Coordinates of C-alpha atoms (C1' of nucleotides) in Angstrom, one line a residue:
Chain A
M1 CA 110.1 145.1 160.8
S2 CA 108.2 144.6 164.0
R3 CA 106.0 147.1 165.6
E4 CA 105.1 147.6 169.1
Y5 CA 101.6 146.7 169.8
S6 CA 99.2 149.0 171.9
E7 CA 97.7 147.6 175.0
Q8 CA 94.6 146.8 173.2
E9 CA 96.4 144.9 170.5
V10 CA 98.4 142.9 173.0
I11 CA 95.1 141.9 174.6
R12 CA 93.5 140.8 171.4
R13 CA 96.6 139.0 170.2
D14 CA 96.5 137.0 173.4
A15 CA 92.9 136.4 173.0
R16 CA 93.5 134.9 169.6
A17 CA 96.3 132.7 171.1
Q18 CA 93.9 131.4 173.7
L19 CA 91.3 130.7 171.0
D20 CA 93.9 128.6 169.3
A21 CA 94.9 126.9 172.4
A22 CA 91.2 126.0 173.2
G23 CA 90.8 124.5 169.6
F24 CA 88.3 127.2 168.7
P25 CA 89.6 128.8 165.3
P26 CA 90.0 132.5 165.4
Y27 CA 89.6 132.6 161.5
G28 CA 86.7 130.5 160.1
Y29 CA 86.5 129.1 156.7
S30 CA 82.9 129.9 155.7
W31 CA 79.5 130.6 157.2
D32 CA 76.1 129.8 155.6
V33 CA 74.3 133.1 155.7
T34 CA 70.6 132.7 155.4
H35 CA 69.4 136.2 156.4
H36 CA 70.7 139.7 156.5
A37 CA 69.9 142.1 159.3
A38 CA 67.5 144.4 157.5
S39 CA 65.5 141.4 156.2
I40 CA 65.2 139.8 159.7
I41 CA 63.7 143.2 161.0
D42 CA 61.4 143.5 158.0
D43 CA 60.2 139.9 157.9
F44 CA 59.7 139.4 161.6
D45 CA 55.9 138.8 162.4
E46 CA 55.2 138.9 166.1
T47 CA 52.0 136.8 165.9
L48 CA 53.8 133.9 164.2
H49 CA 57.5 134.1 165.3
Q50 CA 57.4 135.4 168.8
P51 CA 58.2 132.5 171.2
V52 CA 55.7 132.1 174.2
E53 CA 57.5 130.1 176.9
G54 CA 60.2 129.2 174.5
V55 CA 58.0 128.0 171.7
A56 CA 57.0 129.9 168.6
K57 CA 54.0 129.2 166.3
V58 CA 56.3 129.2 163.3
P59 CA 60.0 129.5 164.5
F60 CA 61.9 132.0 162.5
R61 CA 65.5 130.3 162.3
V62 CA 68.2 132.4 160.8
S63 CA 72.0 132.2 160.4
V64 CA 73.7 135.6 160.1
A65 CA 77.2 136.9 160.0
G66 CA 78.8 140.3 160.5
R67 CA 80.9 142.5 162.8
V68 CA 80.4 142.8 166.5
M69 CA 79.7 146.6 167.0
S70 CA 78.8 146.8 170.7
M71 CA 78.7 144.5 173.8
R72 CA 76.6 144.5 176.9
I73 CA 77.4 141.6 179.1
M74 CA 75.2 140.9 182.1
G75 CA 76.6 138.0 183.9
K76 CA 75.1 134.9 182.4
A77 CA 73.7 136.5 179.4
A78 CA 74.8 139.2 176.9
F79 CA 73.4 141.4 174.2
F80 CA 75.5 142.7 171.3
N81 CA 74.9 144.3 167.9
L82 CA 76.0 142.6 164.9
Q83 CA 76.5 144.7 161.7
D84 CA 76.4 143.2 158.2
Q85 CA 76.0 144.9 154.7
S86 CA 72.3 145.7 155.3
G87 CA 72.5 147.0 158.7
R88 CA 72.5 146.0 162.2
I89 CA 70.7 143.3 164.2
Q90 CA 70.8 142.8 168.0
V91 CA 71.9 139.4 169.3
Y92 CA 71.1 137.8 172.6
I93 CA 73.3 135.1 174.0
S94 CA 73.2 133.3 177.2
R95 CA 75.2 130.6 178.9
D96 CA 72.5 127.9 179.1
D97 CA 71.8 127.9 175.3
L98 CA 75.5 127.1 174.4
P99 CA 77.7 124.1 174.9
E100 CA 79.4 124.0 178.3
G101 CA 82.2 126.7 178.4
Y102 CA 81.3 128.4 175.3
Y103 CA 79.7 131.3 176.9
N104 CA 81.9 131.9 179.9
T105 CA 85.4 131.0 178.5
I106 CA 85.0 131.8 174.8
F107 CA 82.4 134.3 174.3
K108 CA 82.7 136.4 177.4
K109 CA 86.4 136.4 177.5
L110 CA 87.7 136.2 173.9
V111 CA 85.1 137.8 171.7
D112 CA 85.7 141.6 171.2
I113 CA 84.0 144.4 169.6
G114 CA 85.1 144.4 166.0
D115 CA 85.3 140.6 165.5
V116 CA 83.6 139.1 162.6
I117 CA 81.4 136.2 163.9
G118 CA 78.7 133.9 162.6
I119 CA 75.5 133.3 164.6
E120 CA 72.8 130.7 164.3
G121 CA 69.6 130.9 166.2
F122 CA 65.9 132.1 166.2
V123 CA 64.3 135.6 166.1
F124 CA 62.4 137.1 168.9
K125 CA 61.4 140.4 170.3
T126 CA 62.8 141.7 173.5
R127 CA 60.7 143.2 176.4
V128 CA 61.4 146.6 175.0
G129 CA 60.5 145.4 171.6
E130 CA 63.8 145.2 169.7
T131 CA 63.8 142.4 167.1
S132 CA 66.7 140.2 168.0
V133 CA 68.4 137.0 167.3
H134 CA 68.7 134.4 170.1
A135 CA 72.0 132.6 169.5
Q136 CA 72.2 129.0 169.8
R137 CA 75.6 128.6 168.0
F138 CA 78.5 130.9 167.1
E139 CA 81.8 130.9 165.4
I140 CA 84.5 133.4 165.2
L141 CA 85.1 134.1 161.4
A142 CA 87.8 136.7 161.9
K143 CA 89.3 137.9 165.2
A144 CA 90.1 141.6 165.0
L145 CA 93.5 142.4 166.3
R146 CA 93.1 146.1 166.2
P147 CA 90.4 148.0 168.0
L148 CA 87.8 149.7 165.8
P149 CA 86.9 153.3 166.5
I150 CA 83.2 152.5 166.7
E151 CA 80.9 155.4 167.5
K152 CA 78.1 155.5 169.9
E153 CA 75.0 157.5 169.3
V154 CA 72.7 158.6 172.0
D155 CA 69.7 160.9 171.5
G156 CA 71.2 162.0 168.1
K157 CA 74.6 162.8 169.7
V158 CA 77.5 160.9 168.4
F159 CA 80.5 159.9 170.5
N160 CA 83.9 158.7 169.3
E161 CA 83.1 159.5 165.7
I162 CA 86.3 159.4 163.5
T163 CA 86.5 163.0 162.2
D164 CA 90.0 162.8 160.9
K165 CA 89.6 163.1 157.2
E166 CA 93.0 161.6 156.4
Y167 CA 92.2 158.6 158.7
R168 CA 89.0 158.1 156.7
Y169 CA 90.5 158.3 153.3
R170 CA 93.7 156.3 154.1
Q171 CA 91.9 153.6 156.0
R172 CA 88.7 153.6 154.0
Y173 CA 87.9 150.0 155.3
V174 CA 87.6 151.5 158.8
D175 CA 85.5 154.4 157.4
L176 CA 83.2 152.0 155.7
V177 CA 82.7 149.8 158.9
V178 CA 81.9 152.8 161.2
H179 CA 80.1 155.0 158.7
P180 CA 77.2 153.2 157.0
E181 CA 76.3 156.4 155.1
V182 CA 79.7 156.2 153.3
R183 CA 78.9 152.7 152.1
K184 CA 75.6 154.0 150.9
T185 CA 77.3 156.8 148.9
F186 CA 79.3 154.2 147.0
Q187 CA 76.3 151.9 146.6
Q188 CA 74.6 155.0 145.0
R189 CA 77.5 155.6 142.8
A190 CA 77.5 152.0 141.6
R191 CA 73.7 152.3 141.0
M192 CA 74.2 155.6 139.1
I193 CA 76.8 153.9 136.7
T194 CA 74.7 150.8 136.2
T195 CA 71.7 153.0 135.4
M196 CA 73.8 155.0 132.9
R197 CA 75.1 151.9 131.3
S198 CA 71.7 150.4 130.8
F199 CA 70.5 153.6 129.5
L200 CA 73.2 153.6 126.8
D201 CA 72.8 149.8 126.1
E202 CA 69.2 150.1 125.6
R203 CA 69.8 152.5 122.8
G204 CA 72.0 150.1 121.1
Y205 CA 75.4 151.9 121.8
V206 CA 78.3 149.5 122.3
E207 CA 80.5 149.6 125.3
V208 CA 84.1 149.4 124.3
E209 CA 87.6 149.6 125.8
T210 CA 90.4 151.6 124.3
P211 CA 94.0 151.9 125.3
V212 CA 95.1 153.4 128.6
L213 CA 98.6 153.3 127.6
Q214 CA 99.1 155.6 124.6
P215 CA 102.0 156.5 122.4
L216 CA 100.4 160.0 121.9
Y217 CA 97.9 161.5 124.2
G218 CA 94.9 163.7 123.1
G219 CA 91.3 164.6 123.3
A220 CA 91.6 167.1 126.1
A221 CA 93.7 170.0 127.3
A222 CA 95.8 168.6 130.2
R223 CA 99.2 167.4 131.2
P224 CA 99.7 163.6 131.1
F225 CA 101.4 161.1 133.2
T226 CA 104.3 159.4 131.5
T227 CA 105.6 155.8 131.8
R228 CA 107.8 153.5 129.9
H229 CA 107.4 150.0 128.3
N230 CA 110.5 148.1 128.7
A231 CA 110.4 145.6 126.0
L232 CA 109.6 148.0 123.3
D233 CA 111.8 150.7 125.0
M234 CA 109.1 153.1 124.4
K235 CA 107.8 156.1 126.1
L236 CA 104.0 155.9 126.9
Y237 CA 101.4 158.3 128.3
L238 CA 98.4 157.4 130.5
R239 CA 95.4 158.6 128.6
I240 CA 93.8 162.0 129.4
A241 CA 90.8 161.2 127.3
D242 CA 89.3 158.4 125.3
E243 CA 88.0 160.6 122.5
L244 CA 90.4 160.1 119.6
Y245 CA 90.2 156.3 119.9
L246 CA 86.4 156.2 120.1
K247 CA 86.0 158.3 117.1
R248 CA 88.3 155.9 115.1
L249 CA 85.6 153.3 116.0
I250 CA 82.9 155.6 114.5
V251 CA 85.1 155.6 111.3
G252 CA 85.2 151.8 111.6
G253 CA 81.4 151.5 111.3
F254 CA 80.1 151.5 114.8
D255 CA 77.2 153.9 114.9
G256 CA 77.4 154.4 118.7
V257 CA 80.1 153.6 121.1
Y258 CA 80.7 154.5 124.7
E259 CA 83.4 153.8 127.4
I260 CA 83.3 154.3 131.1
S261 CA 87.0 154.4 132.3
K262 CA 89.7 156.1 134.2
D263 CA 91.5 159.0 132.8
F264 CA 94.7 160.5 134.3
R265 CA 95.7 164.1 134.3
N266 CA 98.9 165.2 136.0
E267 CA 97.4 168.3 137.8
G268 CA 96.8 169.5 141.2
L269 CA 94.5 168.0 143.8
S270 CA 91.4 169.7 145.0
R271 CA 87.8 169.3 146.2
F272 CA 87.0 168.8 142.5
H273 CA 90.1 167.1 141.2
N274 CA 91.7 163.8 141.6
P275 CA 94.6 162.9 139.3
E276 CA 92.8 159.8 138.2
F277 CA 89.0 160.1 137.5
T278 CA 86.2 158.4 135.9
M279 CA 84.9 159.6 132.6
M280 CA 82.0 158.4 130.4
E281 CA 82.5 159.2 126.9
L282 CA 79.8 158.6 124.1
Y283 CA 80.0 159.0 120.4
V284 CA 76.9 158.6 118.1
A285 CA 77.1 158.7 114.3
Y286 CA 74.7 161.0 112.2
K287 CA 73.9 163.1 115.1
D288 CA 74.8 166.6 116.4
Y289 CA 75.1 168.4 119.6
N290 CA 71.5 169.6 119.7
W291 CA 70.5 165.9 119.7
M292 CA 73.2 165.2 122.4
M293 CA 71.6 167.8 124.8
D294 CA 68.4 166.0 124.6
L295 CA 70.2 162.8 125.5
V296 CA 72.1 164.3 128.3
E297 CA 68.9 165.7 129.9
E298 CA 67.1 162.5 129.6
M299 CA 70.0 160.5 131.0
V300 CA 70.6 162.6 133.9
E301 CA 67.0 163.0 134.7
T302 CA 66.6 159.1 134.5
I303 CA 69.5 158.7 136.9
A304 CA 68.1 161.2 139.5
T305 CA 64.7 159.4 139.4
V306 CA 66.2 155.9 139.8
L307 CA 68.4 156.9 142.7
H308 CA 66.1 159.3 144.5
G309 CA 62.6 158.7 143.1
S310 CA 62.5 162.4 142.2
T311 CA 64.1 164.8 139.7
D312 CA 64.6 167.4 142.6
L313 CA 67.7 166.8 144.7
T314 CA 69.1 168.7 147.8
V315 CA 72.7 169.5 147.0
G316 CA 74.4 171.5 149.6
D317 CA 72.2 174.5 150.3
N318 CA 70.5 174.2 147.0
T319 CA 67.6 172.2 145.6
I320 CA 68.5 171.3 142.1
S321 CA 65.9 170.2 139.5
F322 CA 67.1 167.8 136.9
A323 CA 63.6 167.7 135.2
R324 CA 63.7 168.2 131.5
P325 CA 64.0 170.6 129.7
W326 CA 67.0 172.3 130.9
K327 CA 67.7 175.9 130.1
R328 CA 69.9 176.3 126.9
I329 CA 71.8 179.5 126.4
P330 CA 74.7 180.5 124.1
L331 CA 77.8 181.4 125.9
F332 CA 78.0 185.0 124.8
E333 CA 74.4 185.5 125.9
A334 CA 75.1 184.1 129.2
I335 CA 78.0 186.3 129.8
E336 CA 76.1 189.3 128.6
E337 CA 73.4 188.5 131.1
K338 CA 75.7 188.5 134.0
T339 CA 78.2 191.1 133.1
G340 CA 76.4 193.4 130.7
H341 CA 79.1 192.9 128.1
D342 CA 78.5 191.5 124.6
L343 CA 81.6 189.8 123.6
S344 CA 80.5 188.6 120.2
G345 CA 82.7 189.8 117.4
L346 CA 85.2 191.4 119.8
S347 CA 88.8 191.4 118.8
R348 CA 91.5 190.0 121.2
D349 CA 92.5 193.4 122.4
D350 CA 88.8 194.5 123.0
L351 CA 88.4 191.3 125.0
A352 CA 91.4 192.2 127.2
T353 CA 89.9 195.6 127.8
V354 CA 86.6 194.2 129.0
A355 CA 88.4 191.7 131.2
K356 CA 90.5 194.5 132.8
K357 CA 87.4 196.5 133.4
L358 CA 85.9 193.4 135.2
E359 CA 89.0 193.4 137.4
L360 CA 90.4 190.0 136.1
D361 CA 94.0 189.1 136.4
I362 CA 95.1 188.7 132.7
D363 CA 98.3 188.5 130.9
D364 CA 99.5 189.1 127.3
T365 CA 99.8 185.2 126.6
M366 CA 96.1 184.8 126.8
G367 CA 94.3 184.5 123.5
S368 CA 90.8 185.6 122.9
G369 CA 89.4 182.2 123.7
K370 CA 91.2 182.0 127.0
L371 CA 89.8 185.6 127.9
I372 CA 86.4 184.5 127.2
D373 CA 86.8 181.4 129.3
E374 CA 88.2 183.5 132.0
I375 CA 85.2 185.9 132.1
F376 CA 82.8 183.0 132.0
G377 CA 84.5 181.1 134.6
E378 CA 84.5 184.1 137.0
F379 CA 81.2 185.7 136.4
V380 CA 78.8 183.1 135.1
E381 CA 79.7 179.5 135.8
P382 CA 79.8 179.8 139.7
H383 CA 76.3 181.4 139.7
M384 CA 74.6 178.8 137.6
I385 CA 73.0 176.3 140.1
Q386 CA 70.2 174.8 138.0
P387 CA 71.4 172.5 135.2
T388 CA 72.0 174.8 132.2
F389 CA 73.4 174.1 128.7
I390 CA 76.0 176.7 127.6
T391 CA 76.4 176.5 123.9
D392 CA 78.6 177.8 121.1
Y393 CA 82.2 178.2 122.3
P394 CA 85.1 180.0 120.7
I395 CA 86.9 177.8 118.2
E396 CA 90.4 178.4 119.9
L397 CA 89.3 176.5 122.9
S398 CA 87.8 173.6 121.1
P399 CA 90.3 172.0 118.5
L400 CA 88.3 168.9 118.0
A401 CA 84.8 170.5 117.6
K402 CA 83.0 171.2 114.4
K403 CA 82.7 174.9 113.1
H404 CA 79.3 176.4 114.0
R405 CA 77.0 176.1 110.9
T406 CA 76.0 179.8 111.2
K407 CA 78.1 181.6 113.8
E408 CA 81.5 182.8 112.6
G409 CA 84.5 181.9 115.0
L410 CA 82.4 179.5 117.2
V411 CA 82.0 175.8 117.3
E412 CA 79.1 173.5 117.9
R413 CA 79.9 172.7 121.6
F414 CA 78.0 172.7 124.8
E415 CA 78.8 172.2 128.5
A416 CA 76.2 171.4 131.0
I417 CA 76.7 173.6 134.2
C418 CA 75.2 172.5 137.3
N419 CA 75.8 173.7 140.9
G420 CA 78.4 176.0 139.5
K421 CA 80.5 173.5 137.8
A422 CA 80.8 171.9 134.5
L423 CA 79.2 168.5 134.5
C424 CA 79.8 167.5 130.8
N425 CA 81.4 168.7 127.6
A426 CA 80.0 167.8 124.2
F427 CA 80.2 168.9 120.5
S428 CA 79.4 168.1 117.0
E429 CA 82.6 166.3 116.1
L430 CA 85.1 167.8 113.6
N431 CA 85.2 165.3 110.7
D432 CA 86.9 167.4 108.1
P433 CA 90.5 165.9 108.2
D434 CA 92.1 169.1 106.7
D435 CA 90.4 171.4 109.2
Q436 CA 91.4 169.0 111.9
R437 CA 95.1 169.0 110.8
S438 CA 95.1 172.8 110.8
R439 CA 93.6 172.8 114.3
F440 CA 96.2 170.3 115.4
E441 CA 99.0 172.6 113.9
D442 CA 97.7 175.5 115.9
Q443 CA 97.9 173.3 119.1
V444 CA 101.5 172.2 118.3
G445 CA 102.2 175.9 117.9
L446 CA 100.7 176.7 121.3
G447 CA 102.9 173.8 122.8
M448 CA 106.0 175.3 121.3
R449 CA 105.3 178.5 122.9
G450 CA 105.1 176.7 126.2
D451 CA 101.4 175.7 126.8
A452 CA 101.9 172.5 128.6
E453 CA 98.3 171.4 128.0
A454 CA 98.4 171.8 124.2
M455 CA 97.4 168.8 122.2
Q456 CA 99.9 166.8 120.1
L457 CA 99.4 166.1 116.3
D458 CA 97.9 162.6 115.9
E459 CA 98.7 161.4 112.3
D460 CA 97.0 158.2 112.7
Y461 CA 93.8 160.0 113.8
L462 CA 94.0 162.2 110.8
R463 CA 94.5 159.2 108.6
A464 CA 91.3 157.8 110.1
L465 CA 89.3 161.0 109.4
E466 CA 90.6 161.0 105.8
Y467 CA 88.8 157.6 105.3
G468 CA 85.5 159.6 106.3
M469 CA 83.9 159.9 109.5
P470 CA 80.2 160.4 109.5
P471 CA 78.7 163.4 111.2
T472 CA 79.0 162.4 115.0
A473 CA 77.8 163.9 118.2
G474 CA 80.3 163.3 121.1
L475 CA 80.0 163.6 124.9
G476 CA 82.3 163.4 127.9
I477 CA 80.8 163.4 131.4
G478 CA 82.6 163.4 134.6
I479 CA 81.4 160.5 136.6
D480 CA 82.9 161.6 139.8
R481 CA 81.2 165.1 139.5
L482 CA 77.9 163.6 138.6
A483 CA 78.3 161.3 141.6
M484 CA 79.0 164.3 143.9
L485 CA 75.7 165.9 142.8
M486 CA 73.8 162.5 143.1
T487 CA 75.2 161.8 146.6
N488 CA 75.2 165.4 147.9
S489 CA 79.0 165.1 148.6
R490 CA 81.1 168.2 149.0
S491 CA 84.4 166.6 148.0
I492 CA 85.4 164.4 145.2
R493 CA 87.3 162.4 147.8
D494 CA 83.9 161.4 149.3
V495 CA 83.0 159.6 145.9
I496 CA 86.2 158.0 145.2
L497 CA 86.9 155.0 147.5
F498 CA 90.7 155.5 147.6
P499 CA 91.6 159.1 146.7
L500 CA 95.3 159.8 146.0
L501 CA 97.1 161.0 149.1
R502 CA 100.6 161.7 149.9
P503 CA 102.4 158.6 150.9
E504 CA 102.1 157.6 154.5
V505 CA 105.1 158.4 156.6
E506 CA 106.1 155.4 158.8
E507 CA 106.7 156.3 162.5
S508 CA 110.1 154.7 162.4
A509 CA 111.1 156.3 159.1
A510 CA 109.9 159.7 160.3
E511 CA 112.4 159.3 163.2
T512 CA 115.5 158.6 161.2
E513 CA 114.8 161.5 159.0
Chain B
rG1 C1' 101.3 177.0 144.5
rA2 C1' 99.1 181.3 148.2
rU3 C1' 96.2 182.3 152.8
rC4 C1' 94.1 180.6 157.3
rC5 C1' 93.4 176.7 161.0
rC6 C1' 94.8 172.1 163.4
rG7 C1' 98.4 168.1 165.6
rU8 C1' 97.6 165.8 173.7
rA9 C1' 95.6 158.1 175.7
rG10 C1' 93.0 153.1 170.8
rC11 C1' 88.7 157.2 169.5
rU12 C1' 86.5 162.2 170.6
rC13 C1' 88.4 166.2 172.9
rA14 C1' 89.7 169.5 177.6
rG15 C1' 94.2 171.6 179.5
rC16 C1' 93.7 178.9 182.6
rU17 C1' 98.8 183.8 183.1
rG18 C1' 104.3 178.9 181.9
rG19 C1' 103.9 175.4 187.8
rC20 C1' 102.7 167.2 189.4
rA21 C1' 99.1 165.0 182.3
rG22 C1' 93.0 165.3 182.4
rA23 C1' 87.6 163.6 181.0
rG24 C1' 84.0 160.5 178.3
rC25 C1' 83.9 156.2 175.3
rA26 C1' 87.2 151.9 174.4
rU27 C1' 90.5 148.3 177.4
rC28 C1' 91.5 145.2 182.1
rU29 C1' 89.5 142.8 187.0
rG30 C1' 84.9 141.7 189.9
rA31 C1' 79.4 141.5 190.2
rC32 C1' 74.9 141.0 187.3
rU33 C1' 70.0 135.7 182.7
rU34 C1' 65.5 140.6 178.1
rU35 C1' 69.9 145.0 177.8
rU36 C1' 70.3 148.9 174.3
rA37 C1' 75.0 155.2 175.9
rA38 C1' 73.1 148.6 180.2
rU39 C1' 74.4 149.3 185.3
rC40 C1' 77.6 149.1 189.8
rA41 C1' 82.7 148.8 192.2
rG42 C1' 87.9 149.0 191.1
rA43 C1' 92.5 149.3 187.7
rG44 C1' 95.9 150.1 183.8
rG45 C1' 97.2 153.1 179.6
rG46 C1' 101.0 159.3 177.3
rU47 C1' 107.7 160.3 172.4
rC48 C1' 101.7 166.2 174.5
rC49 C1' 103.9 165.5 165.7
rC50 C1' 109.6 166.5 165.2
rU51 C1' 114.1 169.6 166.1
rG52 C1' 116.1 173.6 168.4
rG53 C1' 115.6 178.0 171.5
rU54 C1' 113.8 181.2 175.8
rU55 C1' 113.0 179.9 181.1
rC56 C1' 114.4 177.7 187.7
rG57 C1' 110.5 175.2 185.0
rA58 C1' 107.4 174.5 178.2
rG59 C1' 101.6 170.6 176.2
rC60 C1' 101.3 176.0 176.6
rC61 C1' 105.9 181.1 174.6
rC62 C1' 109.6 181.8 170.0
rA63 C1' 112.1 179.8 165.3
rG64 C1' 112.4 176.0 161.8
rG65 C1' 110.5 171.4 159.9
rC66 C1' 106.9 167.4 159.0
rG67 C1' 101.8 165.9 158.4
rG68 C1' 96.7 167.1 157.9
rG69 C1' 92.3 170.2 156.9
rA70 C1' 89.7 174.4 154.9
rU71 C1' 89.5 178.4 151.4
rC72 C1' 91.3 180.3 146.6
rA73 C1' 93.2 179.5 141.2
rC74 C1' 93.0 175.6 136.1
rC75 C1' 91.2 171.3 133.2
rA76 C1' 86.0 167.0 134.5

RNA sequence: GAUCCCGUAGCUCAGCUGGCAGAGCAUCUGACUUUUAAUCAGAGGGUCCCUGGUUCGAGCCCAGGCGGGAUCACCA
């Protein structure tokens, strides 16, 4: 289906045709890049490289490639800015340094802002002192047929900046070209994951891959996506967590395994939720949740230091210190601190009374675990800015966690809360298969009563536990949430390159509806 | 899902009480060999999100719809 081109697109398509006609390829095959913008600026030494009357003591010859970001044509010479992955460098190009016709008929007429070009020349400093490349040869590597919304910055004021969030998320390629800080966010995200991976590898934990397509889903309270395998004529779920497969590997004799992968939960979208998100899960044999708290602290502190050279980060309006040790406080104590109510040992009805007193919206279907969770989520979690371990959760909320060794009705579980949001979830793993079976049965009961997020009973997982799983500490950490903290991003969509959006409506399709 | 806000040129936005559709950047033509928001002179560019209504007349008022954003609520 053909589309009507805008005026600027018509002009650019015509320019491409003229390049073809002139035997000047609009799409090159390769370009030998010797330097990047940032390194040229760093390495330029005026005493050696600056030409005097056209001759430098040591010529600084470079070959660069990138996108044309601005253009200042002044008759027989021109300046433009070239952007590559490292930054921007100014290029000077003049008629007399190029073969006959290249400047006037090719460069001046047929090269546009947005084109990807290769430049070969030598480095010099202009009268006003800007390090620049004096071009002696150029090729067009990719002609841009659409105009780029490139912004201009003057005295800190920005013109033409793309502010339409939808545009930025849908056409992330454009967002990345025009917003260098977006590229930086994703470079930092990559570095964060690399740091985490080496942190875990150094300790001897093995990175593994477990199924995304699962006949049964489990390991978290969430609604799954469903799909179908044709040849086996079999209903499959996209995983909501890696947990149950990873613990099977602990049974199998791995002492430490981890996986960094996408999980999928069929839930609403928000500033903190994307239906597919990245999770790191780690399981270490012979350890418990106290040990795991030490590891989380050390890992996150390491990441902050590697990324920012400091354990203290600015996140929104707050300065957050990831320096060890983090505060550790049992769930009930944290609630009592904020609300004045000690919930320990309260019956379901007493909890409901407290919740009503605190003016929470509750209903009769909520069990005691859910009520405690509501009170915590409303009065405690949003106010915890500095990283804090909340420990010892009610057993109803944690069907895969081991009973607390001393506290009745609780499990050995913790969450790290930071900037008002849970960052990770961890526990001493339940390894008694009979206890696990009865917890699964409770979940199935919840599911029959209409809880769409209840877990399924996984017989094969129970079979694995029956062979004996060593005591194990388990951890799940939301990579996107951590990336938001580490890059000071307000929305999860700012740390996911291509967040899920409603399908784009075609202009023509919209008309026929 | 609920509430609030938004939709005008390629981009950012203005458009009064309802009275000829505007600016900057970008684009095009011309001048200009160290500019940097280059400068100077000129030009073109619009389904004002869609549908309907009120009106002599709608970008503006009304109704419905579509799309987006922000806030709120649950799992990370």
